[in-house]
N, CA, C and O atoms as a Tinker XYZ file with bonds, in Angstrom:
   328  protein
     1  N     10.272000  -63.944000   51.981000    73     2
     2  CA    10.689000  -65.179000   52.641000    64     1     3
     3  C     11.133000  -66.179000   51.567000    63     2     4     5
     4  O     10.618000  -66.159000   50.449000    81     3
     5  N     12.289000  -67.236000   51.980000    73     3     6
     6  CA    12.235000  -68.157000   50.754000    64     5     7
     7  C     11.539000  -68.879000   50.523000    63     6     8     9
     8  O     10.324000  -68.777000   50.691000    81     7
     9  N     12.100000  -69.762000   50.095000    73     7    10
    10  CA    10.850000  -70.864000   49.743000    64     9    11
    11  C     11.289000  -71.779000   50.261000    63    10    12    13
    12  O     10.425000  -72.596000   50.579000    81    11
    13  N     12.233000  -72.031000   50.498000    73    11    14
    14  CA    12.931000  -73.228000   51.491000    64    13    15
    15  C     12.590000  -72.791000   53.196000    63    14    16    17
    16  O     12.877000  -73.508000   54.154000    81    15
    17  N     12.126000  -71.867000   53.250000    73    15    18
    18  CA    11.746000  -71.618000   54.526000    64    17    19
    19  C     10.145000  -71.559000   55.153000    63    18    20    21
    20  O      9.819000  -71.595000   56.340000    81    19
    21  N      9.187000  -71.447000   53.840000    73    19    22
    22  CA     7.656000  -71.704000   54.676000    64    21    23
    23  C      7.234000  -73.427000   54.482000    63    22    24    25
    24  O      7.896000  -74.423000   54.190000    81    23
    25  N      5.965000  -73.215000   54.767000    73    23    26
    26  CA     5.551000  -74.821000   55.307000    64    25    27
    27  C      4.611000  -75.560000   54.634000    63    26    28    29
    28  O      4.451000  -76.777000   54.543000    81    27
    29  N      3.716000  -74.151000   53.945000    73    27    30
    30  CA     2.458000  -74.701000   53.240000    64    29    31
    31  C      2.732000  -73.380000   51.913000    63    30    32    33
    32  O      3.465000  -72.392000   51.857000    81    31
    33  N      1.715000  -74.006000   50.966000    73    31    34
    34  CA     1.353000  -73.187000   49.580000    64    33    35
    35  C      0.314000  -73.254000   49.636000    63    34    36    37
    36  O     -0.265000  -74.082000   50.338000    81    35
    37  N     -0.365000  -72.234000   48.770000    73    35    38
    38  CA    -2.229000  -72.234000   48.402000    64    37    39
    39  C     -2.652000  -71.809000   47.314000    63    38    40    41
    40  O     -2.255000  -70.743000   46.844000    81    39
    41  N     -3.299000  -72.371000   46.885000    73    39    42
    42  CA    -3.575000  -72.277000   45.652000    64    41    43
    43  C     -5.272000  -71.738000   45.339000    63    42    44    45
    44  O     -6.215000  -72.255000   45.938000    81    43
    45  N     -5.400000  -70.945000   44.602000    73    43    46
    46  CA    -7.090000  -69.995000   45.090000    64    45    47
    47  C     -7.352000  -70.069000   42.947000    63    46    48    49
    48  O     -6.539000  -69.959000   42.029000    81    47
    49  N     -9.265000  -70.360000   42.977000    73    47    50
    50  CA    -9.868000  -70.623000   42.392000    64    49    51
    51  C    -10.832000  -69.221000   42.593000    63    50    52    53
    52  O    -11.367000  -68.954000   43.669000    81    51
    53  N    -10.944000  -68.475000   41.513000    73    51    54
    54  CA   -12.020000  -67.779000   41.579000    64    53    55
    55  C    -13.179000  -67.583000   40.498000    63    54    56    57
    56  O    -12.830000  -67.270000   39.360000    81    55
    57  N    -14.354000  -67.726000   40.743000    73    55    58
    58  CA   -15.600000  -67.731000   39.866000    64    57    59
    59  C    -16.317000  -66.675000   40.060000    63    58    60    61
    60  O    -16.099000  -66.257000   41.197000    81    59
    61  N    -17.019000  -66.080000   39.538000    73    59    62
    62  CA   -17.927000  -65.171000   39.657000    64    61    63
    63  C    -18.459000  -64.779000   41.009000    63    62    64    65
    64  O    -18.497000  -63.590000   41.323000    81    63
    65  N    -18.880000  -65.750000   41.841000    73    63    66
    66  CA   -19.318000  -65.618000   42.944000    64    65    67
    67  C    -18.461000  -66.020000   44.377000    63    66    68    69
    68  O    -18.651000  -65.549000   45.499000    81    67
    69  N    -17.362000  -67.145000   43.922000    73    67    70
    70  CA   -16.353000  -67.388000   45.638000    64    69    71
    71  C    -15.171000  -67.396000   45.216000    63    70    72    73
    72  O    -14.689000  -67.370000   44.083000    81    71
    73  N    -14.764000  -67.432000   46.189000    73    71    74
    74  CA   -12.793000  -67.826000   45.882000    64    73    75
    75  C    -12.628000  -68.868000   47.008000    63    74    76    77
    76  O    -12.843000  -68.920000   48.219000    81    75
    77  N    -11.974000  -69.962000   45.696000    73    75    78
    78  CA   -11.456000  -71.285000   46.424000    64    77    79
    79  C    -10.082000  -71.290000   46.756000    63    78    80    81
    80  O     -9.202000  -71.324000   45.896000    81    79
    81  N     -9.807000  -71.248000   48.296000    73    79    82
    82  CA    -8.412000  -71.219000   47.935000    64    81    83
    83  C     -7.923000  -72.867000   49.359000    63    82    84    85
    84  O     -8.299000  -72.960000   50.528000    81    83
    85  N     -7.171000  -73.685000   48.688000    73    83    86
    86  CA    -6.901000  -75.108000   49.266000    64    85    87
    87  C     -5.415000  -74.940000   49.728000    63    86    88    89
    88  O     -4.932000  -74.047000   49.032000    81    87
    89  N     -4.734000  -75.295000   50.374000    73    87    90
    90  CA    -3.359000  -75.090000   50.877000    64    89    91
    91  C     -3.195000  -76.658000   50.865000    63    90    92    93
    92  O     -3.972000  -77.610000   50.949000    81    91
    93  N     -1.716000  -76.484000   50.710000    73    91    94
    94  CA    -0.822000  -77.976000   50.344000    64    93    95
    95  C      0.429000  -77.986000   51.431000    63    94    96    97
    96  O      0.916000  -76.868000   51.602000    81    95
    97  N      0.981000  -78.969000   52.132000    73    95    98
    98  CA     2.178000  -78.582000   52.692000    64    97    99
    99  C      3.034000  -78.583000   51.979000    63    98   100   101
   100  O      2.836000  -78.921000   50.812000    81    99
   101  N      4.167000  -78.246000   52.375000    73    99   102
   102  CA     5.690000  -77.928000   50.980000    64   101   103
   103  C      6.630000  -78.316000   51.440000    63   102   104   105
   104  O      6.993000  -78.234000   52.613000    81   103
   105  N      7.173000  -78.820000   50.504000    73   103   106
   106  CA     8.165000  -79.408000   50.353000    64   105   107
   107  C      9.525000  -78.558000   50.906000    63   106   108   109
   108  O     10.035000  -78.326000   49.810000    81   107
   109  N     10.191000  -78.112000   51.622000    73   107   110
   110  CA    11.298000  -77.374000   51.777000    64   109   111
   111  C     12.635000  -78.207000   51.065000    63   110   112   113
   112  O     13.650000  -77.514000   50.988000    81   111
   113  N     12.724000  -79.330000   50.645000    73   111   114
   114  CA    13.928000  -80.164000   49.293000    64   113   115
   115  C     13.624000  -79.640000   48.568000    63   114   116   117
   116  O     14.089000  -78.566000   48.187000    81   115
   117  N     12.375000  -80.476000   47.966000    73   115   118
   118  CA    11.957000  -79.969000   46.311000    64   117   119
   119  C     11.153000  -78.620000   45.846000    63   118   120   121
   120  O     10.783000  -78.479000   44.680000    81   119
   121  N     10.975000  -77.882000   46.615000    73   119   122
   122  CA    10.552000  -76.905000   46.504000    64   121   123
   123  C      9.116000  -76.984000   45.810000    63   122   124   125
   124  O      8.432000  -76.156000   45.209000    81   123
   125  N      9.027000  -77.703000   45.988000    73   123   126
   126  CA     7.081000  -78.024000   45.632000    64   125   127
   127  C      6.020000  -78.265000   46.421000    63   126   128   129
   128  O      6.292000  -78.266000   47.622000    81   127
   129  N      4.727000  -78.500000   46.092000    73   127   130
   130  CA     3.140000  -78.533000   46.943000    64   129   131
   131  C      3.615000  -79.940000   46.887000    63   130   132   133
   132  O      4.287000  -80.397000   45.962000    81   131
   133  N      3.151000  -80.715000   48.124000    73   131   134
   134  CA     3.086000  -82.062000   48.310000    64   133   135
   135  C      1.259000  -82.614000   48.088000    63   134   136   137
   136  O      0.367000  -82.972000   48.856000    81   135
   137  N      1.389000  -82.430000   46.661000    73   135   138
   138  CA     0.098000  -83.179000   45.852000    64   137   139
   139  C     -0.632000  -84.476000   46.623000    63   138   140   141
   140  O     -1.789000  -84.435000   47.040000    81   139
   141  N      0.013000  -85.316000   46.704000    73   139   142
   142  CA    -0.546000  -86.683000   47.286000    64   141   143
   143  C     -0.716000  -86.484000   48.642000    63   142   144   145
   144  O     -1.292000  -87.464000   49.115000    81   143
   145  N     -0.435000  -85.539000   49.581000    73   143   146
   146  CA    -0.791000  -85.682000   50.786000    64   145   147
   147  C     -2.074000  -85.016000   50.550000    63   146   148   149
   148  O     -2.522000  -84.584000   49.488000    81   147
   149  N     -2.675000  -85.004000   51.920000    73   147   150
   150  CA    -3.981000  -84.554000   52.539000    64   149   151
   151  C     -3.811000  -83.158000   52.854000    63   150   152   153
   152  O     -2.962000  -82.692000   53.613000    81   151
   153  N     -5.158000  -82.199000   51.864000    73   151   154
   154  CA    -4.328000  -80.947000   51.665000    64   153   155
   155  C     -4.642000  -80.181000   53.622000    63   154   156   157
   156  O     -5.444000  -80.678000   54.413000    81   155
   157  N     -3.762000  -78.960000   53.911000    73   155   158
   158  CA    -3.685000  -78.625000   55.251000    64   157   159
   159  C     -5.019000  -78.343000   55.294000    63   158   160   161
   160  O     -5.747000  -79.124000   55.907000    81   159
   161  N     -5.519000  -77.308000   54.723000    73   159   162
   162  CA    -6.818000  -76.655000   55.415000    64   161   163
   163  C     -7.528000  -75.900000   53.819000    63   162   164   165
   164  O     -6.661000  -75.527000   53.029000    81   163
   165  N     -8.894000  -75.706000   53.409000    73   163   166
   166  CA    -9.295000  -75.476000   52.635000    64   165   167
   167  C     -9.877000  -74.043000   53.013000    63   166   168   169
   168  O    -10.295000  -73.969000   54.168000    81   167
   169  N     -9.984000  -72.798000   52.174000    73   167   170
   170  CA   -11.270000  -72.055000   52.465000    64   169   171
   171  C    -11.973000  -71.326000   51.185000    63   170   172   173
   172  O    -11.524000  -71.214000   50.044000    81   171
   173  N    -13.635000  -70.706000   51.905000    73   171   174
   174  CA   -14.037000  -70.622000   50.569000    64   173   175
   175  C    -15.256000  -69.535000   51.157000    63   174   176   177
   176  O    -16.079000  -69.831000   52.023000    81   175
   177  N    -15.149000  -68.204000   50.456000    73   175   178
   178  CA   -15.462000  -67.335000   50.389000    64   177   179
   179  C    -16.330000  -66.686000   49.429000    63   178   180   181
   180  O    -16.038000  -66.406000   48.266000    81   179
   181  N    -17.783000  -66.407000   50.221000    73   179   182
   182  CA   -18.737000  -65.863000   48.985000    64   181   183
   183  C    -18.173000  -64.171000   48.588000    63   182   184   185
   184  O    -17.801000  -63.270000   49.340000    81   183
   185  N    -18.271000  -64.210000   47.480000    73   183   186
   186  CA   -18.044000  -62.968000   46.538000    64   185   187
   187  C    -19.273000  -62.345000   46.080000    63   186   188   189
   188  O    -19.129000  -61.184000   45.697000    81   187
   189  N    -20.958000  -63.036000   46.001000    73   187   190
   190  CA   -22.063000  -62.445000   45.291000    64   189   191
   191  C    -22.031000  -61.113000   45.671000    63   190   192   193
   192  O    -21.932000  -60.820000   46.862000    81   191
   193  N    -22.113000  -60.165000   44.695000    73   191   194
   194  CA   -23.026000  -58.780000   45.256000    64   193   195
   195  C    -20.990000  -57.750000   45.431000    63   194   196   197
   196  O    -20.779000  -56.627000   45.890000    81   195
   197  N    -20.060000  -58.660000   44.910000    73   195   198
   198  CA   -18.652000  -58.413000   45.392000    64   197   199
   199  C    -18.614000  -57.433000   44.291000    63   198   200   201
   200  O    -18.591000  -57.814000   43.120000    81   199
   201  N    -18.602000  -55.675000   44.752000    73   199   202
   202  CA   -18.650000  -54.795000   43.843000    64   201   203
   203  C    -17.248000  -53.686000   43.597000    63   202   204   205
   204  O    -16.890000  -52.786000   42.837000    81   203
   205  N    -16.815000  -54.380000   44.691000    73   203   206
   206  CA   -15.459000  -53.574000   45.331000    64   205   207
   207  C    -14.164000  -54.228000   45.212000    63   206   208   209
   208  O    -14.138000  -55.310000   44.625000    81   207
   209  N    -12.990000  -53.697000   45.719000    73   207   210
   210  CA   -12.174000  -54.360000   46.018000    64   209   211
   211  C    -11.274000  -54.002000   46.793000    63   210   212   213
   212  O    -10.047000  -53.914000   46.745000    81   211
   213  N    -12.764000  -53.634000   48.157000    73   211   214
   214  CA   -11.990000  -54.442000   49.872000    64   213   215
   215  C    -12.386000  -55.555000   50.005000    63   214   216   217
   216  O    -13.552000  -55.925000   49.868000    81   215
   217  N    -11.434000  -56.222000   50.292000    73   215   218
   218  CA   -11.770000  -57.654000   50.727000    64   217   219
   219  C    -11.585000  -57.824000   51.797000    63   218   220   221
   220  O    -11.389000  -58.971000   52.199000    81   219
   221  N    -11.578000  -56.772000   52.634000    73   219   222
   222  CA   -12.401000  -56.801000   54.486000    64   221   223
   223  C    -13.341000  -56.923000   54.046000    63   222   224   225
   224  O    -13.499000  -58.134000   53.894000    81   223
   225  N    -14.377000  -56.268000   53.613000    73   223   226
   226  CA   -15.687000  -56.758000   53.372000    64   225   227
   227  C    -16.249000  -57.916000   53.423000    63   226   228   229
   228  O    -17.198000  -58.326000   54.092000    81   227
   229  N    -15.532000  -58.448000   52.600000    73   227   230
   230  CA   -15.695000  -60.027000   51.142000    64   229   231
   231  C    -15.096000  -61.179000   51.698000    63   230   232   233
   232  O    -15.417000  -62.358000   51.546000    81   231
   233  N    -14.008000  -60.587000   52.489000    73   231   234
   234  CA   -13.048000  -62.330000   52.639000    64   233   235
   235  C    -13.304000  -62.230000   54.526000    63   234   236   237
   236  O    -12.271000  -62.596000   55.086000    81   235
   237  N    -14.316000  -61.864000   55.441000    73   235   238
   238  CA   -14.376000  -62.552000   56.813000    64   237   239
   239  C    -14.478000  -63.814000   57.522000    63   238   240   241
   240  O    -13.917000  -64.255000   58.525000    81   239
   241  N    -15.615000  -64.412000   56.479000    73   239   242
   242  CA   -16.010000  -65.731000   56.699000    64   241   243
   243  C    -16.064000  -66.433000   55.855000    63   242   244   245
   244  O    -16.603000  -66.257000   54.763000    81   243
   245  N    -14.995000  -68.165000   56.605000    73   243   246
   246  CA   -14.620000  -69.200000   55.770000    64   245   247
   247  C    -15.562000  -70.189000   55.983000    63   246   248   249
   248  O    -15.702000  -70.779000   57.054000    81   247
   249  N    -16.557000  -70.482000   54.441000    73   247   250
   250  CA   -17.513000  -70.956000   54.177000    64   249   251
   251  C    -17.508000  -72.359000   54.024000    63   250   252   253
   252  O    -18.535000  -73.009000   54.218000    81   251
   253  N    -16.355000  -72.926000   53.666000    73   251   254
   254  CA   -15.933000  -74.074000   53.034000    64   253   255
   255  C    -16.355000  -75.575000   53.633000    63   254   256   257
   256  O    -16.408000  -76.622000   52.988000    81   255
   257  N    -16.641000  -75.377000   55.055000    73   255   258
   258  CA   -17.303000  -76.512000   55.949000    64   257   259
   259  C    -18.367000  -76.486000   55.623000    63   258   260   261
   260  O    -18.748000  -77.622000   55.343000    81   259
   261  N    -19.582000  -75.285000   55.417000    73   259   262
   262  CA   -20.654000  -75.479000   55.456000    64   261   263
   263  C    -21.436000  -75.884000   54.131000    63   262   264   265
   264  O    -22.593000  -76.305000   54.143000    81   263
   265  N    -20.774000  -75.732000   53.148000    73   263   266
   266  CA   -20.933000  -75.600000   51.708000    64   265   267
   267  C    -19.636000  -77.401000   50.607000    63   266   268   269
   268  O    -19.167000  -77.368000   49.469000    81   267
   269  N    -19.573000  -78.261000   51.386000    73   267   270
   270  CA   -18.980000  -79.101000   50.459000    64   269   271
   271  C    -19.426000  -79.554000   49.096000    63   270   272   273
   272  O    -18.580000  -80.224000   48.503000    81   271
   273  N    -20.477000  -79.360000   48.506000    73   271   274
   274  CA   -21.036000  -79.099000   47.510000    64   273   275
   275  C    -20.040000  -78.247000   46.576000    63   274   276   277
   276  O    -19.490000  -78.603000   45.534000    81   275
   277  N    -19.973000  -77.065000   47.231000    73   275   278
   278  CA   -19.238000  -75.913000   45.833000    64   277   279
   279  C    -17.482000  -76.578000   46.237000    63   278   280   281
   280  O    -16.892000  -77.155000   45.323000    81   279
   281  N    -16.968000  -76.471000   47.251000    73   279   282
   282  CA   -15.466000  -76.844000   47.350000    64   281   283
   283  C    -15.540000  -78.209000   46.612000    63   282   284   285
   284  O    -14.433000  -78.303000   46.082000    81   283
   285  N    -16.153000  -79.153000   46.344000    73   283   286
   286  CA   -16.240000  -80.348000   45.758000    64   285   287
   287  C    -16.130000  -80.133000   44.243000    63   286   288   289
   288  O    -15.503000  -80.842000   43.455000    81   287
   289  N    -16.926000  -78.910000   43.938000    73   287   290
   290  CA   -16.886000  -78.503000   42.209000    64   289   291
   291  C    -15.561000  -77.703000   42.105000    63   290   292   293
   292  O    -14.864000  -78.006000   41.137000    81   291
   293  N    -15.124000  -76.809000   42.867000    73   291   294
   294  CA   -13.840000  -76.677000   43.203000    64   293   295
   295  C    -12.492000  -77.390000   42.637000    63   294   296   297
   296  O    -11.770000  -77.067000   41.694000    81   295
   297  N    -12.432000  -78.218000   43.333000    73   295   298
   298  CA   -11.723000  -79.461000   43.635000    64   297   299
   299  C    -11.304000  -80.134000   42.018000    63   298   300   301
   300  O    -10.311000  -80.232000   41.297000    81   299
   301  N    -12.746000  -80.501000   42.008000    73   299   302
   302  CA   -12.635000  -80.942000   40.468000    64   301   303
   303  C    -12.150000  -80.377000   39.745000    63   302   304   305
   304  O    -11.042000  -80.691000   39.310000    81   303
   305  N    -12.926000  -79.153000   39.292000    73   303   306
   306  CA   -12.220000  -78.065000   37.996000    64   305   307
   307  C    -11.043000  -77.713000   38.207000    63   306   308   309
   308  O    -10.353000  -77.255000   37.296000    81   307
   309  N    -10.607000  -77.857000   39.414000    73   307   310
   310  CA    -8.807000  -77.649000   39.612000    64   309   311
   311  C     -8.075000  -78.249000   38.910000    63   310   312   313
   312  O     -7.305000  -77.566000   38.235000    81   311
   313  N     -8.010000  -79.722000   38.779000    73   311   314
   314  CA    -7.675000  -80.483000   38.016000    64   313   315
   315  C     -6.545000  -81.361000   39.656000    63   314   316   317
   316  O     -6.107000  -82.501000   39.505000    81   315
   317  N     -6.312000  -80.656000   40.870000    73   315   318
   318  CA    -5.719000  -81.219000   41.565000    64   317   319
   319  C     -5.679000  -82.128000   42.155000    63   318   320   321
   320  O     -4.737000  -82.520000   42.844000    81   319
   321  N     -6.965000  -82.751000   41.943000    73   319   322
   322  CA    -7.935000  -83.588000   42.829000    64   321   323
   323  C     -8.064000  -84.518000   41.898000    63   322   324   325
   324  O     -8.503000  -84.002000   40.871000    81   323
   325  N     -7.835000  -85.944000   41.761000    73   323   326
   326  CA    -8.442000  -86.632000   40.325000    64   325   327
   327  C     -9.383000  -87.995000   40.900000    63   326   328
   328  O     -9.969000  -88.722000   40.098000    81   327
């Protein structure tokens, strides 16, 4: 697909134990993440005990509501968030 044609981007953080991944809407002009807006939807997925790599397993449930604590450390170390 181009890039002048989807709506959002996402951008994913992974640590030892989750994967952060935050979506941005996009720009279809400039072809960029629209930084200063309010990002679309966040999610965040435990990985502990993640020995494999199906991520049916690993990626079912989006944790990210229940846990603002870790998406908050997230956030930060992204550097997207200031």
């Amino acid at each position: 697909i181009s890039s002048s044609k989807f709506n959002y981007m996402g951008y994913s953080i992974r640590s030892m134990n989750y994967r952060y991944t935050v979506w941005f809407k996009w720009n279809q002009t400039s072809l960029k993440p629209m930084f200063n807006n309010e990002n679309y939807t966040e999610e965040l997925y435990n990985h502990t005990n993640d020995y494999s790599n199906n991520m049916d397993i690993w990626e079912n449930i989006n944790i990210a509501n229940d846990h603002p604590n870790i998406t908050k450390k997230f956030k930060l170390y992204s550097g997207i968030y200031r």
